Amino acid sequence: MLGYIALSSYLTHLAAISQSLYTAMAHQCFELALMVLGVWVSGATARGIADEPMRTKHEQWMAQNGRVYTDAAEKERRFQIFRDSYEYIKSVNRAGDRKYKLGLNQFADLTNGEFKASRLAFKPMPTASTTGSFQYANLTDVPNSMDWRTRGAVTPVKNQGSCGCFWAFSSVAAIEAITQIKTGNLVSLSEQQLVDCDVNDGNQGCDGGLMTRAFQYVIDNGGITTEDNYPYMAANGTCDTNKTSSSAATISGYESVPANNESSLLQAVANRPVSVGIDGSGQDFRHYSSGIFTGPCETEMTHAVTAVGYGIAEDGTEYWLVKNSWGTTWGETGYMRIQRDVGAPEGLCGMAKLASYPTA
């Protein structure tokens, strides 16, 4: 009996010890859980606090660019893209190993896919036969620099918006220039006329096109009307023949610059602005802000601009001066200086691959 009592007492004692250990362990686990939760909450709070200046930047950027989102979820998604763009731009500029700077512009809340779909839609087709030969083939005396803006042959920078009709803006800029050179009058001409009416020869309005096709349309139509008469709508529309009958400028033909030859392109640009195809799909191209763009970029034709000059920077870097159609908040108030004579026949970003101009 005494042995039984002793055993019972011993078991009771063990149970008490076990309960005590269990309680202590449970308490420790609870404290550990609180610590983990505290660290997580603290981290989340810190991230939230760190996000606040960025959210303020996003709000300011939205106001500057007139951006409005459908709901809170869409705004949060766009904020995340904006933040990624900002961090990329900051990292490139901080590295300081390039001749150009990047900056926040109207594309900062778009993914690369969205940007390409809405701004880049080049669909190259076989070019129509050019009228005549390259008239500047034997030209040897060209100035060291040229800027057709200072000669009154370039209209203010325009904005294609989310319509991929850069081909129309590039060709119209070249027609505006040759008209001014020929007549002395600088008139803003209608890109919308090309978007709406130049649809039977392969050009596809907001879905891409080719500059030589646009030149051919203007020849066949007997001219092109003014921007005021046929204003830009940034969307495909129905051709208004009542407006197209009033021509403000005509051309007699067009020529293609010999492909993959920057020297030939220089000969042409020394005498007039030239429409050029270019690869504008890279992140650095999209966020370009200032300086001489040196890449990276490919040579696939995804975009079109107008070469309106060239020059040499203080450090000796030679460059092309191009007019874009993404508004004045992109680049150097709508322009880019892009390195020339890079040792590749097609030029940087394919500048010398697909160039053409209208003739008076």
Coordinates of C-alpha atoms in Angstrom, one line a residue:
M1 CA 0.0 0.0 0.0
L2 CA 2.7 2.4 0.9
G3 CA 4.4 1.6 -2.4
Y4 CA 1.2 2.4 -4.3
I5 CA 0.8 5.8 -2.4
A6 CA 4.4 6.7 -3.2
L7 CA 3.9 5.9 -6.9
S8 CA 0.7 7.9 -7.1
S9 CA 2.4 10.8 -5.5
Y10 CA 5.3 10.6 -7.9
L11 CA 3.0 10.5 -10.9
T12 CA 1.1 13.5 -9.6
H13 CA 4.3 15.3 -9.2
L14 CA 5.4 14.4 -12.8
A15 CA 2.0 15.6 -14.1
A16 CA 2.5 18.9 -12.3
I17 CA 6.0 19.3 -13.8
S18 CA 4.7 18.5 -17.3
Q19 CA 1.9 21.0 -17.0
S20 CA 4.4 23.6 -15.8
L21 CA 6.7 22.8 -18.7
Y22 CA 3.8 22.9 -21.2
T23 CA 2.6 26.2 -19.8
A24 CA 6.1 27.7 -20.0
M25 CA 6.6 26.4 -23.6
A26 CA 3.2 27.7 -24.6
H27 CA 4.1 31.1 -23.2
Q28 CA 7.4 31.1 -25.0
C29 CA 5.8 30.2 -28.3
F30 CA 3.2 32.9 -27.7
E31 CA 6.0 35.4 -27.1
L32 CA 7.9 34.2 -30.1
A33 CA 4.7 34.6 -32.3
L34 CA 4.2 38.1 -30.9
M35 CA 7.8 38.9 -31.8
V36 CA 7.4 37.6 -35.4
L37 CA 4.2 39.4 -35.8
G38 CA 5.8 42.6 -34.4
V39 CA 8.7 42.3 -36.9
W40 CA 6.2 41.7 -39.8
V41 CA 4.0 44.6 -38.7
S42 CA 7.1 46.8 -38.2
G43 CA 8.4 45.9 -41.6
A44 CA 5.1 46.4 -43.3
T45 CA 4.7 49.8 -41.5
A46 CA 8.3 50.7 -42.6
R47 CA 7.5 49.8 -46.1
G48 CA 4.3 51.7 -46.0
I49 CA 6.2 54.8 -44.7
A50 CA 8.9 54.3 -47.3
D51 CA 6.1 54.2 -50.0
E52 CA 4.6 57.5 -49.0
P53 CA 7.1 59.8 -50.8
M54 CA 6.8 57.5 -53.8
R55 CA 3.0 57.7 -53.7
T56 CA 3.3 61.4 -53.5
K57 CA 5.5 61.4 -56.6
H58 CA 2.9 59.2 -58.3
E59 CA 0.1 61.6 -57.4
Q60 CA 2.0 64.6 -58.7
W61 CA 2.9 62.7 -61.9
M62 CA -0.8 61.7 -62.3
A63 CA -1.8 65.4 -62.0
Q64 CA 0.9 66.5 -64.5
N65 CA -0.1 63.9 -67.0
G66 CA -3.9 64.0 -66.5
R67 CA -4.0 60.4 -65.5
V68 CA -7.1 59.0 -63.9
Y69 CA -7.6 55.3 -63.0
T70 CA -10.9 53.4 -63.0
D71 CA -10.6 52.1 -59.4
A72 CA -8.3 51.7 -56.4
A73 CA -7.1 48.3 -57.6
E74 CA -6.1 49.8 -61.0
K75 CA -4.4 52.7 -59.3
E76 CA -2.4 50.3 -57.1
R77 CA -1.3 48.3 -60.1
R78 CA -0.2 51.4 -61.9
F79 CA 1.6 52.7 -58.8
Q80 CA 3.7 49.5 -58.7
I81 CA 4.6 49.9 -62.4
F82 CA 5.4 53.6 -61.8
R83 CA 7.7 52.7 -58.9
D84 CA 9.5 50.1 -60.9
S85 CA 10.1 52.7 -63.7
Y86 CA 11.3 55.2 -61.2
E87 CA 13.7 52.7 -59.7
Y88 CA 15.1 51.8 -63.1
I89 CA 15.5 55.4 -64.1
K90 CA 17.2 56.2 -60.8
S91 CA 19.6 53.2 -61.1
V92 CA 20.7 54.2 -64.7
N93 CA 21.2 57.8 -63.9
R94 CA 23.1 57.0 -60.7
A95 CA 25.5 54.7 -62.6
G96 CA 26.6 57.7 -64.6
D97 CA 28.2 55.6 -67.3
R98 CA 26.1 56.9 -70.2
K99 CA 26.0 60.0 -72.3
Y100 CA 22.3 60.5 -71.6
K101 CA 19.8 60.8 -68.8
L102 CA 16.5 59.1 -68.3
G103 CA 13.4 60.7 -66.8
L104 CA 9.8 60.2 -65.8
N105 CA 7.5 60.9 -68.6
Q106 CA 4.0 60.0 -69.7
F107 CA 5.0 56.4 -70.2
A108 CA 6.0 55.7 -66.6
D109 CA 3.0 53.7 -65.6
L110 CA 2.9 51.5 -68.7
T111 CA 4.4 48.0 -68.9
N112 CA 6.7 47.4 -71.8
G113 CA 4.0 45.4 -73.5
E114 CA 1.4 48.1 -73.1
F115 CA 3.9 50.8 -74.4
K116 CA 4.8 48.8 -77.5
A117 CA 1.1 48.0 -78.3
S118 CA 0.0 51.6 -78.0
R119 CA 2.9 53.5 -79.4
L120 CA 4.9 51.1 -81.6
A121 CA 3.2 49.3 -84.5
F122 CA 5.5 49.5 -87.4
K123 CA 4.5 46.9 -90.0
P124 CA 7.1 47.2 -92.8
M125 CA 6.0 46.3 -96.2
P126 CA 8.0 46.2 -99.5
T127 CA 8.6 49.8 -100.4
A128 CA 7.1 51.2 -103.6
S129 CA 9.5 52.0 -106.3
T130 CA 11.1 55.4 -105.8
T131 CA 10.9 58.2 -108.3
G132 CA 14.3 58.8 -109.7
S133 CA 17.6 58.1 -108.1
F134 CA 19.3 59.3 -104.9
Q135 CA 20.0 62.9 -105.9
Y136 CA 22.7 63.5 -103.3
A137 CA 24.8 60.5 -104.2
N138 CA 27.8 62.6 -105.4
L139 CA 27.4 65.4 -102.8
T140 CA 30.7 65.9 -100.9
D141 CA 30.5 69.4 -99.5
V142 CA 28.2 69.1 -96.4
P143 CA 28.3 71.4 -93.3
N144 CA 29.6 70.1 -90.0
S145 CA 26.2 70.6 -88.4
M146 CA 22.6 71.3 -89.5
D147 CA 19.5 72.1 -87.6
W148 CA 16.4 72.6 -89.8
R149 CA 14.5 74.1 -86.8
T150 CA 16.7 77.2 -87.0
R151 CA 15.9 77.5 -90.7
G152 CA 12.1 77.6 -90.1
A153 CA 11.4 74.2 -91.7
V154 CA 10.1 72.3 -88.6
T155 CA 6.7 72.7 -87.0
P156 CA 6.3 72.3 -83.2
V157 CA 6.5 68.8 -81.8
K158 CA 3.2 66.9 -82.0
N159 CA 1.8 64.0 -80.0
Q160 CA 0.4 60.8 -81.6
G161 CA -1.1 59.7 -78.3
S162 CA -2.0 56.1 -78.0
C163 CA -2.5 55.7 -81.8
G164 CA 0.4 53.9 -83.6
C165 CA 0.5 56.2 -86.5
F166 CA 4.0 57.5 -86.1
W167 CA 4.5 56.8 -89.8
A168 CA 2.0 59.6 -90.6
F169 CA 3.8 62.0 -88.3
S170 CA 7.2 61.2 -89.7
S171 CA 6.0 61.6 -93.3
V172 CA 4.0 64.7 -92.6
A173 CA 7.0 66.4 -90.9
A174 CA 9.1 65.7 -94.0
I175 CA 6.4 67.1 -96.3
E176 CA 6.0 70.2 -94.1
A177 CA 9.7 70.7 -94.3
I178 CA 10.1 70.4 -98.1
T179 CA 7.0 72.7 -98.5
Q180 CA 8.7 75.4 -96.4
I181 CA 12.0 75.0 -98.2
K182 CA 10.1 75.3 -101.6
T183 CA 7.7 78.1 -100.7
G184 CA 9.0 79.8 -97.6
N185 CA 5.8 79.1 -95.8
L186 CA 5.7 76.7 -92.8
V187 CA 2.2 75.1 -92.5
S188 CA 1.2 72.3 -90.1
L189 CA -0.3 69.5 -92.2
S190 CA -2.9 66.8 -91.4
E191 CA -1.7 63.4 -90.0
Q192 CA -5.4 62.5 -89.6
Q193 CA -6.0 62.7 -93.3
L194 CA -3.3 59.9 -93.7
V195 CA -4.7 57.9 -90.9
D196 CA -8.3 58.0 -92.3
C197 CA -7.7 58.0 -96.0
D198 CA -4.4 56.3 -96.7
V199 CA -5.8 52.8 -96.2
N200 CA -5.9 51.2 -99.6
D201 CA -2.2 50.7 -100.2
G202 CA -1.2 48.8 -97.0
N203 CA -1.0 51.5 -94.4
Q204 CA -3.2 50.7 -91.4
G205 CA -3.8 53.9 -89.5
C206 CA -3.2 53.4 -85.8
D207 CA -1.9 49.9 -86.5
G208 CA 1.2 50.9 -88.4
G209 CA 2.3 51.9 -91.8
L210 CA 5.2 53.1 -94.0
M211 CA 6.3 56.6 -94.9
T212 CA 6.9 55.9 -98.6
R213 CA 3.3 54.7 -98.9
A214 CA 2.1 57.9 -97.3
F215 CA 4.2 59.9 -99.8
Q216 CA 2.5 58.0 -102.6
Y217 CA -0.9 58.7 -101.2
V218 CA -0.2 62.4 -101.2
I219 CA 1.0 62.3 -104.8
D220 CA -2.1 60.3 -105.9
N221 CA -4.5 62.6 -104.0
G222 CA -3.0 65.7 -105.4
G223 CA -1.9 67.0 -102.0
I224 CA -2.6 67.1 -98.3
T225 CA -4.7 69.5 -96.3
T226 CA -3.9 71.4 -93.1
E227 CA -4.0 70.3 -89.5
D228 CA -6.6 73.0 -88.8
N229 CA -8.9 71.7 -91.6
Y230 CA -8.5 68.1 -90.7
P231 CA -7.5 67.9 -87.0
Y232 CA -5.8 65.0 -85.3
M233 CA -8.1 62.7 -83.3
A234 CA -5.6 59.9 -82.2
A235 CA -7.9 57.2 -83.6
N236 CA -8.9 55.6 -86.8
G237 CA -11.8 57.4 -88.6
T238 CA -13.7 57.5 -91.9
C239 CA -12.1 59.5 -94.7
D240 CA -13.7 62.9 -95.0
T241 CA -13.4 63.7 -98.7
N242 CA -14.9 67.2 -98.3
K243 CA -11.8 68.1 -96.3
T244 CA -9.2 66.2 -98.4
S245 CA -10.2 68.2 -101.5
S246 CA -8.6 71.3 -100.0
S247 CA -4.9 70.8 -100.4
A248 CA -2.3 73.0 -98.7
A249 CA 0.8 71.2 -99.9
T250 CA 1.8 68.9 -102.8
I251 CA 4.8 66.8 -103.6
S252 CA 6.0 65.4 -107.0
G253 CA 7.7 62.3 -105.8
Y254 CA 9.9 60.7 -103.2
E255 CA 13.3 59.1 -102.9
S256 CA 14.7 56.4 -100.6
V257 CA 18.1 57.0 -99.1
P258 CA 20.5 54.1 -99.9
A259 CA 20.1 51.6 -97.0
N260 CA 22.7 50.9 -94.3
N261 CA 24.8 54.0 -95.2
E262 CA 25.0 56.8 -92.6
S263 CA 27.1 58.9 -95.1
S264 CA 24.2 58.8 -97.5
L265 CA 21.8 59.8 -94.8
L266 CA 24.1 62.7 -93.9
Q267 CA 24.0 63.9 -97.5
A268 CA 20.2 63.9 -97.4
V269 CA 19.7 65.5 -94.0
A270 CA 22.2 68.3 -95.0
N271 CA 19.6 69.3 -97.6
R272 CA 16.2 68.6 -96.0
P273 CA 14.6 66.7 -93.0
V274 CA 14.2 63.0 -93.7
S275 CA 11.8 60.4 -92.5
V276 CA 13.6 57.5 -90.8
G277 CA 12.6 54.1 -89.3
I278 CA 14.1 53.3 -85.9
D279 CA 13.9 50.9 -83.1
G280 CA 12.1 52.7 -80.3
S281 CA 11.1 49.7 -78.2
G282 CA 13.9 49.8 -75.6
Q283 CA 13.3 50.9 -72.0
D284 CA 16.1 53.5 -72.2
F285 CA 14.6 54.9 -75.5
R286 CA 11.2 55.1 -73.9
H287 CA 12.5 57.0 -70.8
Y288 CA 15.1 59.1 -72.6
S289 CA 15.2 62.6 -71.2
S290 CA 18.4 64.4 -72.3
G291 CA 21.9 64.0 -73.7
I292 CA 23.2 61.9 -76.6
F293 CA 21.5 58.6 -76.7
T294 CA 24.0 55.7 -77.2
G295 CA 21.8 52.7 -76.7
P296 CA 21.1 50.0 -75.9
C297 CA 18.7 49.3 -78.7
E298 CA 18.1 46.9 -81.5
T299 CA 17.8 47.6 -85.2
E300 CA 14.3 46.2 -85.8
M301 CA 12.0 48.9 -87.3
T302 CA 9.4 49.5 -84.6
H303 CA 8.9 53.2 -84.8
A304 CA 9.5 56.2 -87.1
V305 CA 10.9 59.7 -86.5
T306 CA 12.1 62.6 -88.6
A307 CA 15.8 63.5 -88.8
V308 CA 15.9 67.2 -88.7
G309 CA 19.6 67.8 -88.3
Y310 CA 22.9 66.6 -87.0
G311 CA 25.9 67.9 -85.1
I312 CA 29.0 67.3 -82.9
A313 CA 28.9 67.6 -79.1
E314 CA 31.6 69.3 -77.0
D315 CA 33.2 65.9 -76.2
G316 CA 33.4 65.1 -79.9
T317 CA 30.5 62.7 -80.1
E318 CA 28.7 63.0 -83.4
Y319 CA 24.9 62.8 -83.3
W320 CA 21.7 62.9 -85.3
L321 CA 18.9 65.3 -84.2
V322 CA 15.5 63.7 -84.5
K323 CA 12.0 64.9 -84.0
N324 CA 9.7 62.5 -82.3
S325 CA 5.9 62.4 -82.1
W326 CA 5.5 61.7 -78.3
G327 CA 4.9 65.3 -77.2
T328 CA 7.2 67.8 -75.5
T329 CA 7.5 66.0 -72.2
W330 CA 9.5 63.2 -73.8
G331 CA 13.2 63.7 -74.5
E332 CA 14.7 67.2 -75.0
T333 CA 11.3 68.9 -75.4
G334 CA 10.2 66.2 -77.9
Y335 CA 13.6 65.7 -79.6
M336 CA 16.4 63.2 -79.3
R337 CA 20.1 63.5 -80.0
I338 CA 21.2 60.0 -81.0
Q339 CA 24.8 59.0 -81.7
R340 CA 25.9 58.7 -85.4
D341 CA 28.8 57.1 -87.1
V342 CA 28.8 54.2 -84.7
G343 CA 30.7 51.9 -87.0
A344 CA 27.6 49.8 -87.9
P345 CA 26.3 50.3 -91.4
E346 CA 22.6 50.4 -90.2
G347 CA 23.4 53.1 -87.7
L348 CA 22.4 53.1 -84.0
C349 CA 18.9 51.8 -83.5
G350 CA 18.7 51.2 -87.3
M351 CA 18.7 54.9 -88.1
A352 CA 20.1 54.3 -91.6
K353 CA 18.1 51.2 -92.5
L354 CA 14.9 52.8 -93.8
A355 CA 15.1 56.5 -94.7
S356 CA 13.1 58.4 -97.3
Y357 CA 12.0 61.9 -98.2
P358 CA 9.5 63.6 -100.5
T359 CA 10.5 65.7 -103.5
A360 CA 9.0 69.0 -104.5

